[in-house]
mmCIF file of C-alpha atoms and ligand atoms in Angstrom:
data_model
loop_
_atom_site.group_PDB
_atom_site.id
_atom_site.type_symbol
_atom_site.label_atom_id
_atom_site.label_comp_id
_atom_site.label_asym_id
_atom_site.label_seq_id
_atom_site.Cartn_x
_atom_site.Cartn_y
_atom_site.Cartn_z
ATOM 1 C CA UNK A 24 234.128 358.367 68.065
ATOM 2 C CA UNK A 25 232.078 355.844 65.845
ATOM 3 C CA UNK A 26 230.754 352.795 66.970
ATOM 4 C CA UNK A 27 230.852 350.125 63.812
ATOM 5 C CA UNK A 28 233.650 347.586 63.357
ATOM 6 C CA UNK A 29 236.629 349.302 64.581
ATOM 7 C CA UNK A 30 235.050 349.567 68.094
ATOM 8 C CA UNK A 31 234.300 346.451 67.813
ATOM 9 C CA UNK A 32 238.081 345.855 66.954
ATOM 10 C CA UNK A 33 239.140 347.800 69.722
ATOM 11 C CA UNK A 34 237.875 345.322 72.151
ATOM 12 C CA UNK A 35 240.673 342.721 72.798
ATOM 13 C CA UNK A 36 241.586 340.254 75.045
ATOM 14 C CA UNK A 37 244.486 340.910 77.824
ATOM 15 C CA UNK A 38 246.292 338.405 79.302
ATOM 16 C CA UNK A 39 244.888 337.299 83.083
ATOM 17 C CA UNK A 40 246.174 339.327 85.832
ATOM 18 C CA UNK A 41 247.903 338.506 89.056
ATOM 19 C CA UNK A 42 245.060 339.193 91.038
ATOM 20 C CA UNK A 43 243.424 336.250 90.796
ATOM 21 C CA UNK A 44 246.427 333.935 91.603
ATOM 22 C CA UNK A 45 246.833 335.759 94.836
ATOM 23 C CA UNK A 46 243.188 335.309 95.793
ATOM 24 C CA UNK A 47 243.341 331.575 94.866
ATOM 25 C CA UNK A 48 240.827 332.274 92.188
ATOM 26 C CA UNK A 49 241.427 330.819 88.982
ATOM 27 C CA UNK A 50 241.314 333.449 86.108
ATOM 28 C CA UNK A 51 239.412 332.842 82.939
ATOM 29 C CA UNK A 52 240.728 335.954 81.442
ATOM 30 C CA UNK A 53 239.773 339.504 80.666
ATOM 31 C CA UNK A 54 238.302 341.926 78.542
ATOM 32 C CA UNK A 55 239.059 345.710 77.946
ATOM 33 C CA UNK A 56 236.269 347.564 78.376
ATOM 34 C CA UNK A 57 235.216 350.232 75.464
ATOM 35 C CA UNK A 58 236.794 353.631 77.237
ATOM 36 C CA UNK A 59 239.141 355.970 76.104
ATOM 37 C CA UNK A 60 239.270 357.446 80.017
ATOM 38 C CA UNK A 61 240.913 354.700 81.840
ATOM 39 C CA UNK A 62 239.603 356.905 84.937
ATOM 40 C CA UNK A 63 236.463 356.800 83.795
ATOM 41 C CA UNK A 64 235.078 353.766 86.101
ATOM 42 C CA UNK A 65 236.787 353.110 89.600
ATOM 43 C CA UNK A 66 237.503 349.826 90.525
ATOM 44 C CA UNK A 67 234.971 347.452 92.311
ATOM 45 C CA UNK A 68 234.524 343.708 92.272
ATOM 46 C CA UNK A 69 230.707 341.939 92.172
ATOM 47 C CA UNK A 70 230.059 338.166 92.296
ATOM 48 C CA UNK A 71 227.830 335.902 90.143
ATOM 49 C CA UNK A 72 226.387 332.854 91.911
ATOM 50 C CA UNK A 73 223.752 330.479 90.241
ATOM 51 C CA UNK A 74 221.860 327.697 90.139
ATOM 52 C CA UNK A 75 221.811 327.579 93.746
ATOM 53 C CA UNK A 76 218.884 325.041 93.899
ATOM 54 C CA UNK A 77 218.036 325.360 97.824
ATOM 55 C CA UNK A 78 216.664 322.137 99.528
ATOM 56 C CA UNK A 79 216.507 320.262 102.656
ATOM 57 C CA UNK A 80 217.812 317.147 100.785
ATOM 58 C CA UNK A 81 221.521 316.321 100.095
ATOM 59 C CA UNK A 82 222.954 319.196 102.773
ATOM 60 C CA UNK A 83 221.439 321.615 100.154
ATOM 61 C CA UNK A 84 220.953 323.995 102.357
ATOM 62 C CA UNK A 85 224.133 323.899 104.211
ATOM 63 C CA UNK A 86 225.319 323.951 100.918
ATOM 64 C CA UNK A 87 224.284 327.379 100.328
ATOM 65 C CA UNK A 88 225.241 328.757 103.248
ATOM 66 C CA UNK A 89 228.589 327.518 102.963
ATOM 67 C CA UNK A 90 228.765 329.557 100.002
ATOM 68 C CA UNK A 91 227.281 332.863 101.404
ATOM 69 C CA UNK A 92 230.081 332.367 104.232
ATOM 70 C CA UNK A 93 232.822 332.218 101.358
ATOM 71 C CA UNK A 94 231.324 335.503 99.697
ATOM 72 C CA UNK A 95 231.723 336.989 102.729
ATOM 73 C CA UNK A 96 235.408 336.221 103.232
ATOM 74 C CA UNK A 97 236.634 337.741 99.743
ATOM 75 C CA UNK A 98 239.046 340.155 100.291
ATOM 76 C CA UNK A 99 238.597 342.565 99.000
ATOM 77 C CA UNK A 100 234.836 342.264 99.248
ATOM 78 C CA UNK A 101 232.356 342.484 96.465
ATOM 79 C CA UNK A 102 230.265 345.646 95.986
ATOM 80 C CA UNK A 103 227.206 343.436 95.349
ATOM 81 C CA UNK A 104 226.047 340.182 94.534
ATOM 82 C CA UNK A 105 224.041 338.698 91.521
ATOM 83 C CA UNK A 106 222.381 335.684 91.743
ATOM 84 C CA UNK A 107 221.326 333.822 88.665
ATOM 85 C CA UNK A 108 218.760 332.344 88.954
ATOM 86 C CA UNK A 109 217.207 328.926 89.899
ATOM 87 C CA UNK A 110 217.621 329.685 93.562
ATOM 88 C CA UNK A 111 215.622 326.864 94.860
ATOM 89 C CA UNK A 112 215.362 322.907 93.613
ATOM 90 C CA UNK A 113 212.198 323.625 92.172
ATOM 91 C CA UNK A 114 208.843 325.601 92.184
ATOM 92 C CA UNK A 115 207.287 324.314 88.900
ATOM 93 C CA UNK A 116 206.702 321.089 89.891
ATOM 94 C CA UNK A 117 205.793 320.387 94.329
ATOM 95 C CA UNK A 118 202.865 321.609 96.371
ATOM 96 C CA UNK A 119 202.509 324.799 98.217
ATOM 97 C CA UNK A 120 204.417 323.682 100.968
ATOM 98 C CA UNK A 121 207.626 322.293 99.523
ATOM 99 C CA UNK A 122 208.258 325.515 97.781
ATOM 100 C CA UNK A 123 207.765 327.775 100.996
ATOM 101 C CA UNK A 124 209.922 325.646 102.533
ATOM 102 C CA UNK A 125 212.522 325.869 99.455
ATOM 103 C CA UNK A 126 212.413 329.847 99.667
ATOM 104 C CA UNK A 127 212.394 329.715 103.541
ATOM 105 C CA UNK A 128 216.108 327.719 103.553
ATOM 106 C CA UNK A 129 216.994 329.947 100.225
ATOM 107 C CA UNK A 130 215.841 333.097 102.374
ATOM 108 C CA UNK A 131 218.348 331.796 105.550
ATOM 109 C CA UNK A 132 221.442 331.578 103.569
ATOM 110 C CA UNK A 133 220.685 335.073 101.292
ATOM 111 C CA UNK A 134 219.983 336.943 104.661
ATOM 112 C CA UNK A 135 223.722 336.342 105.578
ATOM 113 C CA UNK A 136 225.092 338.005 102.692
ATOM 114 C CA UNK A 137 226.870 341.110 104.304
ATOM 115 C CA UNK A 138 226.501 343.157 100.998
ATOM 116 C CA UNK A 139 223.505 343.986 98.876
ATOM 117 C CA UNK A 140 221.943 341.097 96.419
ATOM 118 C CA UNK A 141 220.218 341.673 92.940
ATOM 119 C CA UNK A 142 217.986 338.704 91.688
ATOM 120 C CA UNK A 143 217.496 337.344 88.540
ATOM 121 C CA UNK A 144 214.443 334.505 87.905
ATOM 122 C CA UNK A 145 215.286 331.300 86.894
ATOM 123 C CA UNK A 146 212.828 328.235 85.307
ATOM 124 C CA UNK A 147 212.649 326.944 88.574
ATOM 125 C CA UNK A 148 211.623 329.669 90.635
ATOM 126 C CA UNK A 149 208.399 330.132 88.934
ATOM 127 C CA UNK A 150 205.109 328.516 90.618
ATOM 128 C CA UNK A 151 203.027 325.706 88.980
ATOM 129 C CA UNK A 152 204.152 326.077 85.224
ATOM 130 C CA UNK A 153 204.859 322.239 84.766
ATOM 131 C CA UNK A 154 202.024 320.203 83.339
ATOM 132 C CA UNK A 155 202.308 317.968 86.621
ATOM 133 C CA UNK A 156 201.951 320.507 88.829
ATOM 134 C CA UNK A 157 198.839 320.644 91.444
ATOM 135 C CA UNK A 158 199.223 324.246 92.335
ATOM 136 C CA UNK A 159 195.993 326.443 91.417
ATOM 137 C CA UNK A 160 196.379 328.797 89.096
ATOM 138 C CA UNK A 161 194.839 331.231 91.865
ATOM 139 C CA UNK A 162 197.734 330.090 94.411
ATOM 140 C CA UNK A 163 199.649 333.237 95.496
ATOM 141 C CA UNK A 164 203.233 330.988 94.346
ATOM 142 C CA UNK A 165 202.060 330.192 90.674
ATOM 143 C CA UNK A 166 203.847 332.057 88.185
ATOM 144 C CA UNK A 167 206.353 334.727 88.358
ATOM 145 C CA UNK A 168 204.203 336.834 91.038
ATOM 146 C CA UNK A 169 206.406 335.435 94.244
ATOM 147 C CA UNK A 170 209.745 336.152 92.968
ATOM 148 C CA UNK A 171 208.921 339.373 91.725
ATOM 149 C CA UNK A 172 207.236 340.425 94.976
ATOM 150 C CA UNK A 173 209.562 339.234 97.281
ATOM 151 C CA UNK A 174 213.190 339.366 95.248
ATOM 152 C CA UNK A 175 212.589 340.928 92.403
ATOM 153 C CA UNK A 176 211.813 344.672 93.581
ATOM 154 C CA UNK A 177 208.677 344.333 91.867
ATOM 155 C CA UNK A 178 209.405 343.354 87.869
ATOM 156 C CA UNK A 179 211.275 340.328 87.109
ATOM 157 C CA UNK A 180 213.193 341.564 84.657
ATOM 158 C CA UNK A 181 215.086 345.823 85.467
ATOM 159 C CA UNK A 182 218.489 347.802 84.917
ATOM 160 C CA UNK A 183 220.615 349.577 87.572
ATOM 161 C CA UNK A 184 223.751 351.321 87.989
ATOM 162 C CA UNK A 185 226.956 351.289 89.607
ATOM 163 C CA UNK A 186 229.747 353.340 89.484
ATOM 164 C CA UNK A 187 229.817 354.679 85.656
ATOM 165 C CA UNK A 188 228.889 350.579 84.604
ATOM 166 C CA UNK A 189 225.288 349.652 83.559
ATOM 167 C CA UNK A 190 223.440 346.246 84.802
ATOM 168 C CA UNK A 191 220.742 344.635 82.967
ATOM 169 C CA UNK A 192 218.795 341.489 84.930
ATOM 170 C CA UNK A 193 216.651 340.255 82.433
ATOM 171 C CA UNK A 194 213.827 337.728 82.749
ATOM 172 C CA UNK A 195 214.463 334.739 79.768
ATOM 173 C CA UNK A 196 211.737 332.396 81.004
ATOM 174 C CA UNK A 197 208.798 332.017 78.359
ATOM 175 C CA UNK A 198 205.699 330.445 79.271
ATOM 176 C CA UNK A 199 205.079 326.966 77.071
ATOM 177 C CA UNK A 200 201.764 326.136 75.448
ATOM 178 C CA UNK A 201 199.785 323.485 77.779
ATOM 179 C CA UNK A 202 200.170 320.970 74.908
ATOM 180 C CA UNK A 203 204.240 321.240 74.069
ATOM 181 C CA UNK A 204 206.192 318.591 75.740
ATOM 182 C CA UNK A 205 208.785 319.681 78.629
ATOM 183 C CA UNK A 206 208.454 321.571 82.046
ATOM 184 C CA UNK A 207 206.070 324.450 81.057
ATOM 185 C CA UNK A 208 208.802 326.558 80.296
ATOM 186 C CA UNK A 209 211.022 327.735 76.993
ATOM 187 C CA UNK A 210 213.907 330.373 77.060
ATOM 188 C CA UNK A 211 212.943 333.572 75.387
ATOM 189 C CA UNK A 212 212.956 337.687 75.988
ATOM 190 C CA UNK A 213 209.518 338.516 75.368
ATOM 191 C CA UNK A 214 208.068 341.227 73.312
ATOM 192 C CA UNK A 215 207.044 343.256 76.094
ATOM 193 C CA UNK A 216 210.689 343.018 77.421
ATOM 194 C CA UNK A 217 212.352 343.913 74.255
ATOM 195 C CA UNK A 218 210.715 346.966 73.866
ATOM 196 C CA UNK A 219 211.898 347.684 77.071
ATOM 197 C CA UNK A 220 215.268 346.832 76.641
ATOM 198 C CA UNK A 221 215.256 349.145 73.783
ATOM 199 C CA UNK A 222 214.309 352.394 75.699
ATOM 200 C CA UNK A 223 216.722 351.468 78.277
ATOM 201 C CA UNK A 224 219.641 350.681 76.386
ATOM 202 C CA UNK A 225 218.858 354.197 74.577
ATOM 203 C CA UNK A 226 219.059 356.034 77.689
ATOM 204 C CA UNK A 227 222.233 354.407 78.572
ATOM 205 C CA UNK A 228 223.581 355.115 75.627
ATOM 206 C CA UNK A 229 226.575 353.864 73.940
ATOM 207 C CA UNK A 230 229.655 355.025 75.672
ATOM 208 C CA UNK A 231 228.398 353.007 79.013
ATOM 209 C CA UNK A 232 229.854 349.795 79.887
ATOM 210 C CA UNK A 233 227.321 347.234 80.475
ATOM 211 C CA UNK A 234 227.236 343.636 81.855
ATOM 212 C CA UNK A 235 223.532 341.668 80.825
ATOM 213 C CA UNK A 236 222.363 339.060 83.112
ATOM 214 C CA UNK A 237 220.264 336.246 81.804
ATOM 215 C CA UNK A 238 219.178 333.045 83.546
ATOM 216 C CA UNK A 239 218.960 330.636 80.205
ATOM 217 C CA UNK A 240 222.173 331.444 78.134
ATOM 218 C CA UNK A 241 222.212 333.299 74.581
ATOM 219 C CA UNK A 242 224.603 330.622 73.532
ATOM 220 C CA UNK A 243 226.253 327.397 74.672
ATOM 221 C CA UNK A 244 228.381 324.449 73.109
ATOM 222 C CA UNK A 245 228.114 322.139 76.201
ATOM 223 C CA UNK A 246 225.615 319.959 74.666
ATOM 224 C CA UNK A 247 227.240 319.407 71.880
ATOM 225 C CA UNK A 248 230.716 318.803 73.465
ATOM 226 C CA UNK A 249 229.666 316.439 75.620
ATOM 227 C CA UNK A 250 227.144 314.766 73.628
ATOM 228 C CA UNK A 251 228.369 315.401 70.356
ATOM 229 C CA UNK A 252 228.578 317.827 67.464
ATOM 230 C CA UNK A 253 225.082 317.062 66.011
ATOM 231 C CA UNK A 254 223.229 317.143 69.177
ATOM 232 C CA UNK A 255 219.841 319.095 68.834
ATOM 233 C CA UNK A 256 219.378 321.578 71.926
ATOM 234 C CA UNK A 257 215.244 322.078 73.412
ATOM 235 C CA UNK A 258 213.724 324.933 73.412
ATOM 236 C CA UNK A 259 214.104 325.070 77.377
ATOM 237 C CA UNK A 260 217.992 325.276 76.818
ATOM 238 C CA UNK A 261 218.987 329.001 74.980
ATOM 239 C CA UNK A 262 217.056 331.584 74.405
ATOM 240 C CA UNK A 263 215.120 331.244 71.472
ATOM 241 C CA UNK A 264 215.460 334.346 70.091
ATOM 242 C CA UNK A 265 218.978 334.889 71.170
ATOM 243 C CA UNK A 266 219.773 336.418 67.649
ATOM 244 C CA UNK A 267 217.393 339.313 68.068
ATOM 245 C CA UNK A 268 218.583 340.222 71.468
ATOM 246 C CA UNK A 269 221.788 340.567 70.262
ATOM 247 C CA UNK A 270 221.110 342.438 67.465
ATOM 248 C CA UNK A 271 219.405 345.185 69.191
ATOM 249 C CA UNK A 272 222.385 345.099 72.095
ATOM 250 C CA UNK A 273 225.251 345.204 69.143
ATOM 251 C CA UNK A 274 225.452 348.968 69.086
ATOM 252 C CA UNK A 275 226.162 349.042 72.909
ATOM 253 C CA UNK A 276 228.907 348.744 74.535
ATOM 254 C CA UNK A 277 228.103 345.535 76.073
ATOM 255 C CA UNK A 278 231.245 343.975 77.990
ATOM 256 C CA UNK A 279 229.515 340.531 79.314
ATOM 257 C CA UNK A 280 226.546 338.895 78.966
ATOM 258 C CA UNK A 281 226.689 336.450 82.434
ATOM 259 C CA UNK A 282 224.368 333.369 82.182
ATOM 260 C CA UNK A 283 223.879 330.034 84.495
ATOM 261 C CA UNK A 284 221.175 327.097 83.759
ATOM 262 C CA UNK A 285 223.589 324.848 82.392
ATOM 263 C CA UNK A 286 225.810 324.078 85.778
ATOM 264 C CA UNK A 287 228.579 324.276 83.528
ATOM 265 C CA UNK A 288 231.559 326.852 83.225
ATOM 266 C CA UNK A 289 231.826 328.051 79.598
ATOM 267 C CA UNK A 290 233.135 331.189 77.904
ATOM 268 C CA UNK A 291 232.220 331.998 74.126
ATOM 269 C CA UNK A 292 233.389 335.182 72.953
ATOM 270 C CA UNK A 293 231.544 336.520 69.771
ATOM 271 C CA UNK A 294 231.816 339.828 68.082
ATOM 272 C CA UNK A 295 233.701 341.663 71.389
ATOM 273 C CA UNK A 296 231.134 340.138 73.696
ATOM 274 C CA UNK A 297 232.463 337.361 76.594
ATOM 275 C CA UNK A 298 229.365 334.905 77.088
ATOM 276 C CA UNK A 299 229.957 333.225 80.704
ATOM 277 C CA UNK A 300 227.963 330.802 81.945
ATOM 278 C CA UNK A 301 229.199 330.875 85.665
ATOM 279 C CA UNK A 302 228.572 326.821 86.536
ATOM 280 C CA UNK A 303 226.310 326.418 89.529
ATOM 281 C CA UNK A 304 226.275 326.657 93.221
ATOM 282 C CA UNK A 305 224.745 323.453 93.746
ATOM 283 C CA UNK A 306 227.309 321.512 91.357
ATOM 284 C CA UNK A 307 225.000 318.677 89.798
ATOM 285 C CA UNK A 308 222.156 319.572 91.874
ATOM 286 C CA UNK A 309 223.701 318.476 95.093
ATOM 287 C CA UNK A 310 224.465 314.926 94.120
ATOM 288 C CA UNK A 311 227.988 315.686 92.772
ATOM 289 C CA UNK A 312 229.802 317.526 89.974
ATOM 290 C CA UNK A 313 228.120 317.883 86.873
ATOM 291 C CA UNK A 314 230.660 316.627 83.994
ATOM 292 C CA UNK A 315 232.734 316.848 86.661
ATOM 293 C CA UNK A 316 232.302 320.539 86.981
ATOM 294 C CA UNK A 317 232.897 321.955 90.791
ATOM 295 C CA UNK A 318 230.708 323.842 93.311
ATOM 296 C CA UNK A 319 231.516 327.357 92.816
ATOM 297 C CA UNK A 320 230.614 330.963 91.513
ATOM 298 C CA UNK A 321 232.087 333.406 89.190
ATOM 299 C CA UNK A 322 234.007 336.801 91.083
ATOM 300 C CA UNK A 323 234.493 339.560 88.788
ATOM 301 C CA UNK A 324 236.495 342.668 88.927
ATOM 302 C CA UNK A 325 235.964 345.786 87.189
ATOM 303 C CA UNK A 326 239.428 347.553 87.269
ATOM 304 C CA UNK A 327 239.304 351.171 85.581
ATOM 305 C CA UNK A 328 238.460 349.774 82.106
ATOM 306 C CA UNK A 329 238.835 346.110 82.144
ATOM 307 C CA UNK A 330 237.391 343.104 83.577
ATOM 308 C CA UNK A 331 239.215 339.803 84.957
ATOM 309 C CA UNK A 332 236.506 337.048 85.803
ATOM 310 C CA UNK A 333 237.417 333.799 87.603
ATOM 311 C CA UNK A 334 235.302 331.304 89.260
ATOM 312 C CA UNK A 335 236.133 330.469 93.065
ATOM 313 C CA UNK A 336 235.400 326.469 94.417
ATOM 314 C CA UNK A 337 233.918 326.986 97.856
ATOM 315 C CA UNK A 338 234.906 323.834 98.608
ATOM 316 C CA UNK A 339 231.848 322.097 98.640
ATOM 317 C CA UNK A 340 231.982 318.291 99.424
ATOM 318 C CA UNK A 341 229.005 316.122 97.924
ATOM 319 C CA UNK A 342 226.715 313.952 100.474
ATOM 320 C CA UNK A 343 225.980 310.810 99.847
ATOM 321 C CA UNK A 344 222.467 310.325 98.816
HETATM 322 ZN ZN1 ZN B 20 217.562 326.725 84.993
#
C-alpha cells in the first residue's frame, strides 16, 4: 500500500452519526481513519478538556468540578481523559502561594475523575516565566519542573497507546528571551522534541492511527475572523514552527491534531488532517463566554476506523464578578 497522495485522498469526510444526537452532544463531524481492516481498532471513546484555568475566584473551582462530574456521567464512559493544558489561571505570573493553591483546587476536581487522565502543559502552568514574576529561579514551581513531576509522568512532552491508536502529548511552550515583549513564553516544538518525535513516529510507523495533542494550536483563523482578515497573530498564539512539525508528521497516518489555548471551538482540515481546537473549560476565563463561545469539552469516539468528535456544554452558568 503506498502512502503519497492517494492515501491522502483516501481520507474523506463522512457525514455525522446518530450517536451524538442521542447523547445530546453536538457533532462536528468525522473522519475515516487510514485502515483497510475496519476490525482493526475496537471502539472506545476519550475526552478532551482544556483551558481549565482553576481558581478560587469566579466559582472557578466549582467550575471544574462541575465538569469532572459531567465526564463522569457519559454514557458510555470514556476510556481516558486528556487535558489540554492551562489547567490553572496562572503560574507565570503570582507568588509561591497562589499557584499551590491553584494546583491544590485543580488537584480536587482531577482526583474525581473515575477514569485515568493524561496531561498536557499549557503557558500557564509553567512557574515564574513572565518578566513580572517574583518567583526565584531556584523555587521548586519555576519552570516546567512541577508539572512534569507531578502530572506529567516525568517529561512534559511523551507518546502512549491504546487499543491499535497512537497518542502523542507534546509540549509547544518555548521559553522567550528576557528582553522580547509578552508573558515569557512563545509557541514552538523544540529541537530536542523534534528529534524525538521523529524516532517515535518511526517506531509507530505508518499504518497506525494517531491523534497529536498540542497545547498552542498548529493553526487557527479565530483572530482573523473576529478581528479581521489582516490581523497579525504573536508569537505566543501558534506554534511557530508549525510548518516543520507537519512536515515531518505528513507521512503518518495522523487522524487529529487536538489543540486548546484559544477558548474557541474551531476545526481546519488541511491535507487529511482535522485541526480541533476544543474551546475551554473555563469559557472566557470564568467571567463569561468568550465570543460567545460556551463552557464545554470535546468527546470523541473512535468507532472501528472512524472518528465522530462533538463538544458537550456542561452547563456552566457564569458568576457575576
Ligand atoms: Zn494557553
Amino acid at each position: 500500500m503506498s502512502h503519497d497522495s492517494s492515501s491522502l485522498a483516501r481520507r474523506r469526510f463522512l457525514q455525522a452519526g446518530g450517536a451524538f444526537a442521542a447523547a445530546g452532544l453536538v457533532n462536528w463531524g468525522a473522519a475515516t481513519a487510514r485502515s483497510d481492516d475496519p476490525m482493526a481498532t475496537p471502539s472506545f471513546r476519550f475526552v478532551h478538556l482544556t483551558d481549565i484555568h482553576t481558581q478560587p475566584e469566579l466559582g472557578g473551582a466549582e467550575g471544574w468540578r462541575q465538569c469532572v462530574e459531567r465526564v463522569n456521567q457519559l454514557d458510555p464512559q470514556p476510556d481516558f481523559v486528556i487535558t489540554g493544558g492551562d489547567l490553572i489561571m496562572d503560574a507565570l505570573v503570582p507568588d509561591a502561594d497562589r499557584i499551590d493553591l491553584e494546583w491544590k483546587l485543580f488537584d480536587e476536581g482531577a482526583k474525581e475523575l473515575a477514569v485515568p487522565v493524561h496531561h498536557t502543559i499549557g503557558n500557564h502552568d509553567i512557574g515564574g516565566w513572565s518578566p513580572k514574576s517574583k518567583l526565584s529561579t531556584g523555587d521548586a514551581r519555576f519552570g516546567k519542573d512541577l508539572f512534569a513531576d507531578h502530572y506529567g509522568r516525568g517529561a512534559t512532552y511523551r507518546s502512549f497507546d491504546h487499543k491499535g491508536w497512537h497518542f502523542v502529548i507534546l509540549d509547544s511552550i518555548g521559553k522567550a528571551d528576557a528582553n522580547e515583549p509578552g508573558s515569557g513564553y512563545f509557541g514552538v516544538i523544540d529541537e530536542a522534541q523534534l528529534d524525538w518525535l521523529r524516532g517515535d513516529m518511526e517506531k509507530t510507523g505508518r499504518e497506525t492511527p494517531t491523534v497529536i495533542v498540542t497545547h498552542i494550536p498548529f493553526f487557527t483563523t479565530v483572530f482573523q475572523t473576529m478581528s479581521g482578515p489582516q490581523t497579525v497573530i504573536g508569537n505566543g498564539s501558534l506554534i511557530t514552527n508549525a510548518n516543520e512539525v507537519r512536515k515531518l508528521l505528513e507521512p503518518y497516518n495522523v487522524q487529529l491534531v487536538l489543540s486548546g489555548h484559544g477558548h474557541n471551538r474551531e476545526r481546519i482540515d488541511i491535507r487529511g488532517v482535522t485541526y480541533l481546537q476544543s474551546g475551554a473549560v473555563s469559557g472566557g476565563w470564568w467571567r463569561g463566554r468568550l465570543f460567545d463561545e460556551p463552557e464545554c469539552f470535546v468527546v470523541i469516539d473512535c468507532q472501528a476506523n472512524r472518528l465522530d468528535f462533538g463538544y458537550h456544554d456542561y452547563g456552566w452558568k457564569a458568576r457575576k464578578a
